Coordinates of C-alpha atoms in Angstrom, one line a residue:
M1 CA -24.7 101.0 107.8
K2 CA -27.3 101.1 110.6
R3 CA -27.4 97.5 111.0
L4 CA -23.5 97.2 111.1
T5 CA -23.5 99.9 113.7
L6 CA -26.0 98.0 116.0
C7 CA -24.1 94.9 115.4
A8 CA -20.8 96.5 116.7
L9 CA -22.5 98.0 119.6
A10 CA -23.8 94.5 120.4
I11 CA -20.4 92.8 120.2
T12 CA -19.0 95.7 122.4
L13 CA -21.7 95.0 124.9
I14 CA -21.2 91.2 124.8
A15 CA -17.3 91.8 125.0
T16 CA -17.7 94.2 128.0
V17 CA -20.0 91.9 130.1
F18 CA -18.5 88.6 129.1
A19 CA -14.9 89.2 128.6
A20 CA -13.9 86.4 130.9
K21 CA -16.8 84.1 129.9
T22 CA -16.9 81.4 127.2
P23 CA -18.0 81.7 123.8
Y24 CA -21.4 80.0 124.4
E25 CA -22.2 82.3 126.8
A26 CA -21.2 85.2 124.7
V27 CA -23.5 83.9 121.8
L28 CA -26.3 83.1 124.4
Q29 CA -26.1 86.7 125.6
H30 CA -26.3 88.1 122.1
S31 CA -29.3 85.8 121.7
R32 CA -30.7 87.5 124.8
I33 CA -30.1 91.3 123.5
R34 CA -32.0 90.4 120.3
G35 CA -35.0 88.7 122.5
R36 CA -35.2 91.3 125.1
S37 CA -38.0 93.5 123.4
H38 CA -40.3 90.3 123.7
G39 CA -40.0 90.3 127.5
P40 CA -37.5 89.0 130.1
N41 CA -35.4 85.9 129.6
V42 CA -36.4 85.7 126.0
C43 CA -33.8 84.4 123.4
A44 CA -33.6 84.8 119.7
M45 CA -33.2 81.5 118.1
Q46 CA -32.5 80.8 114.5
K47 CA -33.9 77.7 112.9
I48 CA -32.6 76.3 109.5
Q49 CA -35.7 76.2 107.1
G50 CA -36.7 72.6 106.4
T51 CA -34.9 71.1 109.4
D52 CA -35.4 71.0 113.2
K53 CA -32.0 72.4 113.8
K54 CA -31.9 75.6 116.0
Y55 CA -29.0 77.8 117.0
F56 CA -28.6 80.8 119.6
T57 CA -27.6 83.5 117.1
N58 CA -24.5 85.4 116.9
C59 CA -24.2 88.9 115.1
K60 CA -23.1 87.7 111.8
Q61 CA -25.8 85.0 111.6
W62 CA -28.5 87.4 112.8
Y63 CA -27.9 89.8 109.9
H64 CA -27.0 87.3 107.2
R65 CA -30.0 85.2 108.3
K66 CA -28.4 82.1 107.2
I67 CA -26.6 78.9 108.6
C68 CA -24.6 76.6 106.6
G69 CA -25.7 78.8 103.6
K70 CA -29.3 78.1 104.2
P71 CA -32.0 80.8 105.1
T72 CA -33.1 80.7 108.8
V73 CA -36.5 81.7 110.6
V74 CA -35.9 83.6 113.8
S75 CA -38.0 82.5 116.6
Y76 CA -38.3 83.7 120.3
E77 CA -38.2 81.3 122.9
C78 CA -37.5 81.1 126.7
C79 CA -33.8 81.1 127.5
P80 CA -32.2 78.0 129.2
G81 CA -33.8 77.8 132.9
Y82 CA -37.0 79.7 132.3
E83 CA -40.5 79.2 131.4
K84 CA -43.7 81.2 130.6
V85 CA -46.4 82.5 132.9
I86 CA -49.8 82.8 131.7
G87 CA -50.9 86.5 131.1
E88 CA -47.3 87.8 131.4
K89 CA -44.7 89.0 128.9
G90 CA -41.7 86.9 128.1
C91 CA -40.6 84.2 130.4
P92 CA -40.4 85.6 133.9
A93 CA -40.3 82.2 135.9
A94 CA -37.5 80.1 136.7
L95 CA -38.1 76.5 136.0
P96 CA -38.8 74.5 138.9
L97 CA -35.8 73.0 140.5
V98 CA -36.5 69.2 140.5
N99 CA -34.2 66.1 140.3
I100 CA -32.6 65.0 137.0
F101 CA -35.2 62.3 136.1
R102 CA -38.1 64.9 136.3
T103 CA -35.9 67.4 134.7
L104 CA -35.4 65.2 131.8
G105 CA -39.4 65.5 131.1
V106 CA -39.3 69.3 131.8
V107 CA -36.5 70.2 129.1
G108 CA -38.0 68.0 126.4
A109 CA -36.0 64.7 126.7
T110 CA -38.9 62.5 127.3
T111 CA -37.5 59.5 125.4
T112 CA -34.3 59.4 127.6
K113 CA -36.4 59.7 130.7
M114 CA -38.5 56.5 129.5
Y115 CA -35.2 54.7 128.7
S116 CA -33.9 55.8 132.4
E117 CA -37.0 54.0 133.9
R118 CA -36.5 51.1 131.6
A119 CA -32.8 50.6 132.5
K120 CA -33.6 51.0 136.2
L121 CA -31.6 54.4 136.3
Q122 CA -34.4 56.1 137.7
E123 CA -33.6 55.8 141.2
E124 CA -30.1 56.8 140.9
I125 CA -31.0 60.1 139.0
E126 CA -33.7 60.8 141.6
G127 CA -31.3 60.1 144.6
P128 CA -28.5 62.0 146.2
G129 CA -25.5 62.9 144.2
S130 CA -24.3 65.5 141.9
F131 CA -24.3 64.5 138.3
T132 CA -24.0 65.9 134.7
F133 CA -26.2 64.2 132.3
F134 CA -25.7 64.8 128.5
A135 CA -29.3 63.7 127.4
P136 CA -30.0 62.9 123.9
S137 CA -33.1 64.6 122.6
N138 CA -36.1 62.8 121.2
E139 CA -35.0 63.1 117.8
A140 CA -31.4 61.8 118.7
W141 CA -33.0 58.6 119.8
A142 CA -35.3 58.3 116.8
A143 CA -32.3 58.8 114.4
L144 CA -30.4 55.7 115.6
P145 CA -30.6 52.9 113.2
M146 CA -33.3 50.4 114.4
E147 CA -30.7 47.3 114.9
I148 CA -28.6 49.5 117.3
L149 CA -31.7 50.5 119.3
D150 CA -32.9 47.2 119.4
A151 CA -29.4 45.8 120.7
L152 CA -29.5 48.5 123.5
V153 CA -32.8 47.8 124.8
S154 CA -32.3 44.0 124.7
N155 CA -30.1 41.9 127.1
V156 CA -31.9 42.6 130.3
N157 CA -31.4 46.4 129.6
I158 CA -27.6 46.0 130.9
E159 CA -26.6 47.6 127.3
L160 CA -29.0 50.4 127.7
L161 CA -27.8 51.2 131.3
N162 CA -24.2 51.2 130.0
A163 CA -25.0 53.3 127.4
L164 CA -26.8 55.8 129.6
H165 CA -23.9 55.8 132.0
Y166 CA -21.7 56.8 129.4
H167 CA -23.9 60.1 129.0
M168 CA -23.2 60.8 132.6
I169 CA -20.4 62.4 134.7
N170 CA -20.2 62.0 138.4
K171 CA -20.2 65.7 139.3
R172 CA -21.9 69.1 138.1
L173 CA -20.5 70.8 135.0
T174 CA -22.0 73.9 133.6
S175 CA -21.4 75.1 130.0
E176 CA -18.7 77.1 131.5
D177 CA -16.8 74.2 133.0
L178 CA -16.9 72.5 129.4
K179 CA -13.8 73.8 128.3
H180 CA -12.4 73.1 124.7
G181 CA -10.2 69.9 124.4
A182 CA -11.3 68.9 128.1
S183 CA -12.0 65.2 128.7
F184 CA -14.1 63.8 131.8
P185 CA -14.4 60.2 132.9
S186 CA -17.9 58.8 132.3
M187 CA -19.9 56.7 134.7
Y188 CA -19.5 53.8 132.3
Q189 CA -16.1 52.0 133.2
D190 CA -14.5 55.7 133.4
F191 CA -14.4 55.8 129.7
D192 CA -13.8 59.5 128.8
V193 CA -16.2 61.8 127.0
H194 CA -14.6 64.5 125.0
I195 CA -15.6 68.1 125.1
H196 CA -15.1 70.6 122.3
H197 CA -16.1 74.2 122.7
Y198 CA -15.8 76.4 119.7
S199 CA -15.2 80.2 119.2
N200 CA -18.6 80.5 117.5
G201 CA -20.4 79.2 120.6
V202 CA -21.1 75.5 119.5
V203 CA -20.4 73.1 122.3
T204 CA -20.1 69.6 121.6
V205 CA -19.5 66.1 123.7
N206 CA -18.1 63.6 121.4
C207 CA -19.1 65.4 118.6
A208 CA -22.8 65.8 119.7
R209 CA -24.0 69.3 119.9
L210 CA -25.4 70.8 122.9
V211 CA -28.8 72.0 122.1
K212 CA -30.0 72.9 125.4
T213 CA -27.6 73.7 128.3
D214 CA -27.4 74.4 131.7
Q215 CA -30.8 72.9 132.7
H216 CA -30.2 72.9 136.5
A217 CA -31.6 70.0 138.7
T218 CA -31.3 69.6 142.5
N219 CA -28.8 66.7 142.2
G220 CA -26.8 68.0 139.1
I221 CA -27.3 69.4 135.6
V222 CA -28.7 68.5 132.2
H223 CA -27.5 69.3 128.9
V224 CA -29.6 68.0 125.9
V225 CA -27.5 66.8 122.9
D226 CA -28.7 66.1 119.4
R227 CA -27.4 62.6 119.2
V228 CA -26.6 59.3 121.2
I229 CA -22.9 59.0 121.7
T230 CA -20.8 56.1 122.1
A231 CA -17.7 55.2 123.8
I232 CA -14.4 56.0 122.6
T233 CA -11.4 53.7 123.0
N234 CA -9.3 53.7 120.1
N235 CA -6.8 56.3 118.6
V236 CA -7.6 57.4 115.0
N237 CA -4.7 55.2 113.6
S238 CA -6.7 52.2 115.0
L239 CA -9.8 53.3 113.3
I240 CA -8.2 53.6 110.0
D241 CA -6.3 50.0 110.4
T242 CA -9.8 48.6 111.0
D243 CA -11.8 49.7 108.1
D244 CA -11.9 48.3 105.0
D245 CA -12.9 51.3 103.3
L246 CA -9.5 53.0 104.1
D247 CA -7.3 50.1 102.9
T248 CA -5.3 52.5 100.3
L249 CA -5.1 55.3 103.1
R250 CA -3.8 52.8 105.6
T251 CA -1.0 51.8 103.1
A252 CA -0.2 55.4 102.3
V253 CA -0.1 56.4 105.9
A254 CA 2.6 53.5 106.8
A255 CA 4.5 54.5 103.6
A256 CA 4.6 58.1 104.5
G257 CA 5.8 57.6 108.0
L258 CA 2.7 59.1 109.7
T259 CA 1.6 55.9 111.7
S260 CA 3.2 57.2 114.9
L261 CA 1.7 60.8 114.5
L262 CA -1.7 59.1 114.4
E263 CA -1.2 56.9 117.4
N264 CA 0.3 59.7 119.7
E265 CA -1.5 62.2 121.8
G266 CA -3.3 65.0 119.7
S267 CA -6.5 66.4 118.7
Y268 CA -6.6 66.2 114.8
T269 CA -9.2 66.1 112.2
I270 CA -8.5 63.8 109.4
F271 CA -10.5 63.9 106.1
A272 CA -9.9 60.2 105.2
P273 CA -9.9 59.6 101.5
T274 CA -11.8 56.4 100.8
N275 CA -10.5 53.6 98.5
E276 CA -13.0 54.9 96.0
A277 CA -11.2 58.5 96.2
F278 CA -7.8 57.1 95.6
E279 CA -9.4 55.2 92.5
K280 CA -10.6 58.4 91.1
I281 CA -6.9 59.9 90.4
P282 CA -5.4 59.3 87.2
P283 CA -3.1 56.1 87.7
E284 CA 0.1 57.8 86.8
T285 CA -0.6 60.7 89.1
L286 CA -1.3 58.2 91.9
T287 CA 1.8 56.2 91.0
R288 CA 4.0 59.2 91.1
I289 CA 2.8 60.4 94.4
L290 CA 2.9 57.0 96.1
G291 CA 6.4 56.7 94.9
D292 CA 7.5 60.0 96.2
P293 CA 7.9 60.3 100.1
V294 CA 8.0 64.0 100.1
A295 CA 4.9 64.5 97.9
L296 CA 2.9 61.8 99.6
K297 CA 3.6 63.2 103.0
D298 CA 2.4 66.4 101.9
L299 CA -0.6 65.1 100.6
L300 CA -1.6 63.2 103.6
N301 CA -0.8 66.3 105.8
Y302 CA -3.0 68.3 103.4
H303 CA -5.8 65.8 104.8
I304 CA -5.1 66.8 108.4
L305 CA -6.1 69.8 110.3
K306 CA -4.2 70.9 113.3
N307 CA -7.3 71.0 115.5
L308 CA -10.2 68.9 115.9
H309 CA -13.4 70.1 114.4
C310 CA -16.6 68.1 114.6
S311 CA -19.0 68.5 111.8
E312 CA -21.5 70.3 114.2
S313 CA -18.9 73.0 114.8
I314 CA -19.3 74.3 111.3
V315 CA -21.9 76.8 110.6
A316 CA -20.3 78.7 107.8
G317 CA -17.1 78.6 105.6
T318 CA -14.0 78.8 107.5
P319 CA -10.2 78.4 106.4
L320 CA -8.7 76.0 108.8
E321 CA -4.8 75.2 108.8
T322 CA -3.6 71.8 107.8
L323 CA -0.3 69.8 108.9
Q324 CA 0.8 70.7 105.4
G325 CA 1.0 74.3 106.1
T326 CA -1.8 75.5 103.8
V327 CA -5.5 75.9 104.6
L328 CA -8.6 73.9 103.6
E329 CA -12.0 76.1 103.2
V330 CA -14.2 73.9 105.5
G331 CA -17.8 74.8 105.3
C332 CA -21.4 73.5 105.0
S333 CA -24.2 73.6 102.7
G334 CA -27.4 72.7 104.6
E335 CA -26.9 69.2 105.9
E336 CA -23.9 68.7 103.8
M337 CA -20.2 69.2 105.0
T338 CA -18.1 70.8 102.4
I339 CA -14.4 71.0 101.5
N340 CA -13.1 73.8 99.4
G341 CA -16.7 74.3 98.4
K342 CA -17.4 70.8 97.4
A343 CA -19.9 68.5 99.4
I344 CA -17.3 65.3 99.4
V345 CA -17.8 64.4 102.9
T346 CA -19.6 61.0 102.9
Q347 CA -19.3 59.9 106.6
R348 CA -18.8 62.3 109.5
D349 CA -17.5 62.3 113.2
K350 CA -15.8 59.1 113.7
L351 CA -14.2 60.0 116.9
G352 CA -10.9 58.6 118.4
T353 CA -9.1 59.5 121.4
N354 CA -6.8 61.7 119.6
G355 CA -8.9 63.1 116.9
V356 CA -11.9 62.9 114.3
I357 CA -12.4 61.3 111.1
H358 CA -14.6 62.5 108.3
Y359 CA -14.6 60.3 105.3
V360 CA -14.3 62.0 101.9
N361 CA -14.8 60.5 98.5
E362 CA -12.1 62.7 96.5
L363 CA -8.5 63.1 97.1
L364 CA -7.3 66.5 98.1
I365 CA -3.9 67.1 96.3
P366 CA -2.0 70.0 97.4
D367 CA 0.1 72.2 95.2
S368 CA 3.1 71.0 96.9
A369 CA 2.5 67.5 95.7
K370 CA 1.8 68.7 92.0
T371 CA 3.8 68.9 88.6
L372 CA 3.6 72.2 86.7
L373 CA 1.2 70.7 84.3
E374 CA -1.0 69.6 87.2
L375 CA -0.9 73.1 88.8
A376 CA -1.7 74.7 85.3
E377 CA -4.3 72.1 84.2
G378 CA -6.0 72.7 87.8
S379 CA -6.3 76.5 87.7
V380 CA -7.2 79.4 85.4
V381 CA -4.4 78.9 83.0
T382 CA -5.7 75.8 81.0
T383 CA -5.4 77.6 77.7
A384 CA -1.9 78.2 78.3
S385 CA -1.2 74.8 79.5
K386 CA -2.6 73.4 76.1
F387 CA -0.2 75.9 74.2
F388 CA 2.7 74.8 76.2
K389 CA 2.1 71.1 75.5
D390 CA 1.6 71.9 71.8
A391 CA 4.9 73.8 71.8
G392 CA 6.5 70.5 72.8
L393 CA 7.5 71.8 76.4
T394 CA 5.7 69.0 78.3
D395 CA 8.8 67.5 79.6
H396 CA 9.7 70.7 81.4
L397 CA 6.1 70.5 83.0
I398 CA 6.2 67.2 84.3
G399 CA 9.7 66.7 85.2
S400 CA 11.8 67.4 88.4
E401 CA 13.5 70.7 87.1
S402 CA 13.5 73.6 89.5
V403 CA 11.8 76.2 87.2
T404 CA 9.3 78.8 87.4
L405 CA 6.4 78.8 84.8
L406 CA 4.9 82.1 83.7
A407 CA 1.6 81.1 83.0
P408 CA -0.9 83.7 81.3
L409 CA -4.5 83.8 82.3
N410 CA -7.1 82.2 79.8
D411 CA -8.5 85.8 79.1
A412 CA -5.0 86.6 77.8
F413 CA -5.8 84.5 74.8
K414 CA -9.5 85.7 74.6
D415 CA -8.9 88.0 71.4
K416 CA -5.9 86.4 69.9
S417 CA -5.9 83.5 67.1
L418 CA -2.6 81.9 67.9
A419 CA -1.4 79.3 65.5
M420 CA 1.8 77.1 66.4
T421 CA 4.6 78.6 64.8
P422 CA 8.4 78.6 65.4
D423 CA 8.1 82.3 66.7
L424 CA 5.4 81.2 69.3
K425 CA 7.3 78.3 70.2
R426 CA 10.1 80.4 71.0
L427 CA 8.0 83.0 72.8
L428 CA 6.5 80.1 75.1
R429 CA 9.9 78.9 75.8
N430 CA 10.8 82.3 77.3
H431 CA 7.8 81.7 79.6
I432 CA 9.9 79.4 81.5
L433 CA 12.4 80.7 84.0
K434 CA 15.8 78.7 84.6
E435 CA 15.2 78.9 88.5
K436 CA 12.5 78.3 91.0
F437 CA 11.5 81.7 92.3
S438 CA 8.9 83.0 94.8
S439 CA 7.3 86.3 93.8
K440 CA 8.0 87.5 97.4
S441 CA 11.7 87.2 96.7
L442 CA 11.7 89.3 93.4
Y443 CA 13.0 93.1 93.4
H444 CA 12.8 95.9 91.1
G445 CA 15.3 95.9 88.4
Q446 CA 16.0 92.2 88.8
E447 CA 16.9 90.0 85.5
L448 CA 15.5 86.7 85.1
E449 CA 16.8 84.2 82.7
T450 CA 14.8 82.0 80.3
L451 CA 15.1 78.6 79.1
G452 CA 15.1 80.4 75.6
G453 CA 18.2 82.5 76.7
L454 CA 16.3 85.8 77.2
K455 CA 16.8 88.1 80.4
L456 CA 13.4 89.4 81.7
R457 CA 13.0 92.4 83.8
V458 CA 11.2 92.6 86.9
F459 CA 9.3 96.0 87.8
V460 CA 7.9 96.6 91.4
F461 CA 4.9 99.0 91.5
R462 CA 2.9 100.1 94.6
N463 CA 0.5 97.5 94.4
T464 CA 1.7 95.2 91.4
L465 CA 4.8 93.2 90.6
C466 CA 5.5 92.6 86.9
I467 CA 7.7 90.7 84.7
E468 CA 8.2 92.9 81.7
N469 CA 4.7 93.7 80.4
A470 CA 2.9 90.8 82.4
C471 CA 1.9 91.6 86.0
I472 CA 1.4 88.7 88.4
A473 CA -2.4 88.1 88.9
A474 CA -2.5 85.8 91.8
H475 CA -0.6 83.9 94.5
D476 CA 2.3 81.8 93.7
K477 CA 1.4 78.3 93.0
N478 CA 4.3 76.3 94.6
G479 CA 4.4 72.6 93.1
R480 CA 6.8 69.6 94.0
Y481 CA 9.6 70.8 92.2
A482 CA 8.9 74.0 90.4
N483 CA 6.6 77.2 90.7
M484 CA 4.2 78.8 88.7
F485 CA 3.3 82.7 88.6
I486 CA 0.0 83.4 87.0
I487 CA 0.3 86.5 84.9
D488 CA -2.4 88.8 83.4
Q489 CA -0.7 88.9 79.6
I490 CA 1.2 86.9 77.3
L491 CA 4.9 88.0 77.6
A492 CA 6.0 90.6 75.1
P493 CA 9.8 90.4 75.6
P494 CA 11.7 93.8 74.4
M495 CA 12.9 93.8 70.7
G496 CA 15.0 97.2 70.6
T497 CA 14.9 100.6 71.9
V498 CA 11.7 102.7 72.1
M499 CA 12.8 104.1 68.5
D500 CA 13.2 100.6 67.3
V501 CA 9.7 99.7 68.1
L502 CA 8.4 102.9 66.7
K503 CA 10.3 102.3 63.2
A504 CA 9.1 98.6 63.1
D505 CA 5.2 99.6 63.3
D506 CA 3.8 101.3 60.2
R507 CA 1.1 103.1 62.5
F508 CA 3.8 105.3 63.9
S509 CA 5.3 106.5 60.6
T510 CA 4.4 110.1 60.9
L511 CA 5.5 110.1 64.6
V512 CA 8.9 108.7 63.6
G513 CA 9.2 111.6 61.2
A514 CA 8.1 114.1 63.9
I515 CA 10.6 112.7 66.3
Q516 CA 13.4 113.0 63.8
K517 CA 12.5 116.7 63.0
A518 CA 12.1 117.7 66.9
G519 CA 15.7 116.2 67.4
L520 CA 14.4 113.5 70.0
S521 CA 15.8 110.4 68.1
E522 CA 19.0 110.3 70.3
L523 CA 16.8 110.6 73.7
L524 CA 14.6 107.5 72.6
N525 CA 17.7 105.5 71.7
K526 CA 19.5 105.7 74.7
K527 CA 19.3 104.0 78.1
G528 CA 16.3 104.9 80.2
T529 CA 13.0 104.0 81.5
Y530 CA 10.5 106.0 79.3
T531 CA 6.7 105.5 78.9
F532 CA 5.7 107.0 75.6
F533 CA 2.1 107.5 75.0
A534 CA 2.8 107.4 71.2
P535 CA 0.5 109.2 68.7
T536 CA -0.5 107.1 65.7
N537 CA -0.9 108.3 62.2
A538 CA -4.5 108.5 62.9
A539 CA -3.8 110.9 65.7
F540 CA -1.8 113.3 63.4
S541 CA -4.4 113.1 60.7
A542 CA -7.2 113.9 63.1
M543 CA -5.6 117.6 63.6
P544 CA -6.5 120.3 61.3
R545 CA -4.2 120.3 58.3
A546 CA -3.1 123.9 58.9
D547 CA -2.4 123.2 62.4
L548 CA -0.4 120.0 61.5
N549 CA 1.7 121.8 58.8
K550 CA 2.4 124.5 61.2
L551 CA 3.3 122.2 64.0
M552 CA 5.8 120.0 61.6
R553 CA 7.6 123.5 60.6
D554 CA 8.3 124.3 64.1
P555 CA 10.9 121.8 65.8
K556 CA 10.8 123.3 69.2
E557 CA 6.8 123.3 69.5
L558 CA 7.0 120.0 68.0
A559 CA 9.4 118.8 70.5
N560 CA 7.4 120.2 73.3
L561 CA 4.4 118.3 72.2
L562 CA 6.1 115.0 72.0
R563 CA 7.9 115.5 75.3
Y564 CA 4.5 116.0 76.9
H565 CA 3.7 112.4 75.8
I566 CA 6.8 110.8 77.2
G567 CA 6.8 109.9 80.9
E568 CA 10.0 110.0 82.9
E569 CA 9.4 106.6 84.7
F570 CA 8.5 103.1 83.2
L571 CA 4.7 102.0 83.6
V572 CA 3.1 99.2 82.1
S573 CA -0.8 99.0 81.8
G574 CA -1.1 96.3 84.5
A575 CA 0.1 98.6 87.1
V576 CA -2.4 101.4 86.2
T577 CA -5.0 102.2 88.8
S578 CA -7.5 104.9 89.5
H579 CA -5.6 108.1 89.8
T580 CA -2.2 107.0 88.6
R581 CA -0.2 110.0 87.8
V582 CA 3.0 110.2 85.4
T583 CA 5.2 112.9 85.0
P584 CA 6.2 114.0 81.5
L585 CA 9.3 115.3 80.3
T586 CA 7.9 118.7 80.2
G587 CA 7.3 118.6 84.2
E588 CA 3.6 118.6 84.3
K589 CA 1.3 115.7 85.3
L590 CA -0.4 113.0 83.0
E591 CA -3.6 111.5 84.8
L592 CA -4.2 107.9 84.3
G593 CA -7.0 105.4 85.0
T594 CA -9.0 102.4 83.7
R595 CA -12.5 101.9 82.9
N596 CA -13.7 98.6 81.2
S597 CA -10.2 97.2 81.0
T598 CA -9.2 100.2 78.8
V599 CA -6.4 102.6 80.0
Y600 CA -7.1 106.2 79.6
V601 CA -4.5 109.2 79.6
N602 CA -6.0 112.5 80.2
R603 CA -9.2 111.0 79.1
V604 CA -7.7 109.8 75.9
P605 CA -8.1 105.8 75.4
V606 CA -5.0 103.9 74.8
V607 CA -5.6 101.8 71.6
E608 CA -2.7 99.3 72.4
T609 CA -0.7 99.0 75.4
D610 CA 2.8 97.5 76.4
L611 CA 4.9 97.6 73.2
M612 CA 8.1 96.7 75.1
A613 CA 11.4 98.2 74.5
T614 CA 14.7 98.0 76.3
N615 CA 14.7 101.5 77.4
G616 CA 10.9 101.9 78.0
V617 CA 7.3 100.9 77.0
V618 CA 5.2 102.4 74.1
H619 CA 1.3 102.6 74.4
A620 CA -0.4 103.7 71.3
V621 CA -3.1 106.6 71.3
D622 CA -5.2 107.7 68.5
V623 CA -5.5 111.4 69.7
I624 CA -2.9 113.9 70.6
I625 CA -2.8 114.3 74.3
K626 CA -3.6 117.7 76.0
P627 CA -3.5 119.0 79.3
L628 CA -6.7 118.4 81.2
R629 CA -6.8 122.2 82.1
W630 CA -6.7 123.1 78.3
D631 CA -9.6 120.7 77.8
S632 CA -11.8 121.9 80.5
R633 CA -11.2 125.6 79.4
N634 CA -12.3 124.6 75.8
E635 CA -15.3 122.6 77.0
K636 CA -17.1 125.8 78.6

């Protein structure tokens, strides 16, 4: 709690001081706050263990001590623009203001300084002017493939000079000037460099992260970046067109009519499925989607984010909206970029003029492009999908009917040994509604017709939406033609009135006789919404014989006892939460709750729930229910 309070105070302070500043400056200020106990101008940094990656720390990262799911080590270093003084605490001295060439050495970009000298750039960056230099770190040069580096430093160094000029802008730009989505002409043929400034404080240029910013010089400013950047001249559609690994994607984009979108101005992120990704899909599924323009467009739009996200901007799992309208959970695990928790990104940050491409080796299929069977087999209702197929209902699950499937969770079948009988086939057929519904459009008292011809009732509770005894346990799955509701139980359609339910079950033979003696048969046969916590034969047998005989001889007392077991409103087990209350016919309160998946009423466990009737629901109890105040008085 104390940590959270300190975090909140830090956020408030940063928000107050830097209300009009950039996200980078806000996270830098947080690092300053965390480092101030170590002296002036000290910043807290977090380094991912086993790597050279360091980050200024925001509040969330500080307390989790994790970046990209990996533990971090906190170090305390001089904030940008400051240095240590022997014998003094912290970093009290400002770095000497020298020209850009000398600044490269001061900030640790010594390889860039060496190549600047070799490419005859030294005189320019020592002389007059006002430049911004995105200087690759030593590690960035070392990471270049040898053949690329060899090509740069050959050819009388003109290629190296061009490459370095592409890292330069002919004016001074601080981190505050590097706005999200901005582009600036470089000093190499005016080719633009592309800036992205993310809400978590990460700033990139052509997807290279700025690891040391705002290193001021007499003739400009240096920002150290974590990779060597290259000129961007083609849009993302051209990049797809010229890559043999994306042949199938190129064909799909053209068939879906998305070519112009990927050629136009924009700022997209494309998770581009490789040919291998398409080949992993069952041929019949792929043929169906490629032959369906609506499903194909949804499929491709599900691979495109509305905004541009370089891989370096991702430091934790983040839901990001796609053009298809739903979200992808984009995250990272160490060095790996993940999509929906899976490390399927094989190549990152292929930047175009209107977006960035990350290659993926698995196809991402949205629900809106799936059949009912695919929805079921890809979720937590795989047992139900097998039963539906065994019942001969496959055609309804793979066709283009506008229906709604009520699919029970796997756990709903856990304690049941279900053999495929004619009765079970009929029951499963009644798990398919004749229309395509959204759970948001359902209302209390609504009747839904099934393929089996039954009418199922909708019950709306405060926090739960139920169809008969089964409550909706997850968000809708909206498929290409049909929808799926995931429900917590196998449906139990009503088979008669409350009285009919009791008469049909031998466990309630004593109760049925008691109801008749008490004159309540008519009540339990007429229209209503009763919830009956029905005592079994075991409950009556547990009473002392003399008390039971006395009770059975007194119709009025018997009626009072039974009426205390009957609630005035309808309540299925899935709608019971802690401190749920039901008003019995006697006017007092019944206290309900759940513990370890068991429903309790006045602390009495319900041994079987949700025996559905046309005028209510029956829950079986093996103990006669007494008012709680009676229990507490007798426990003393």
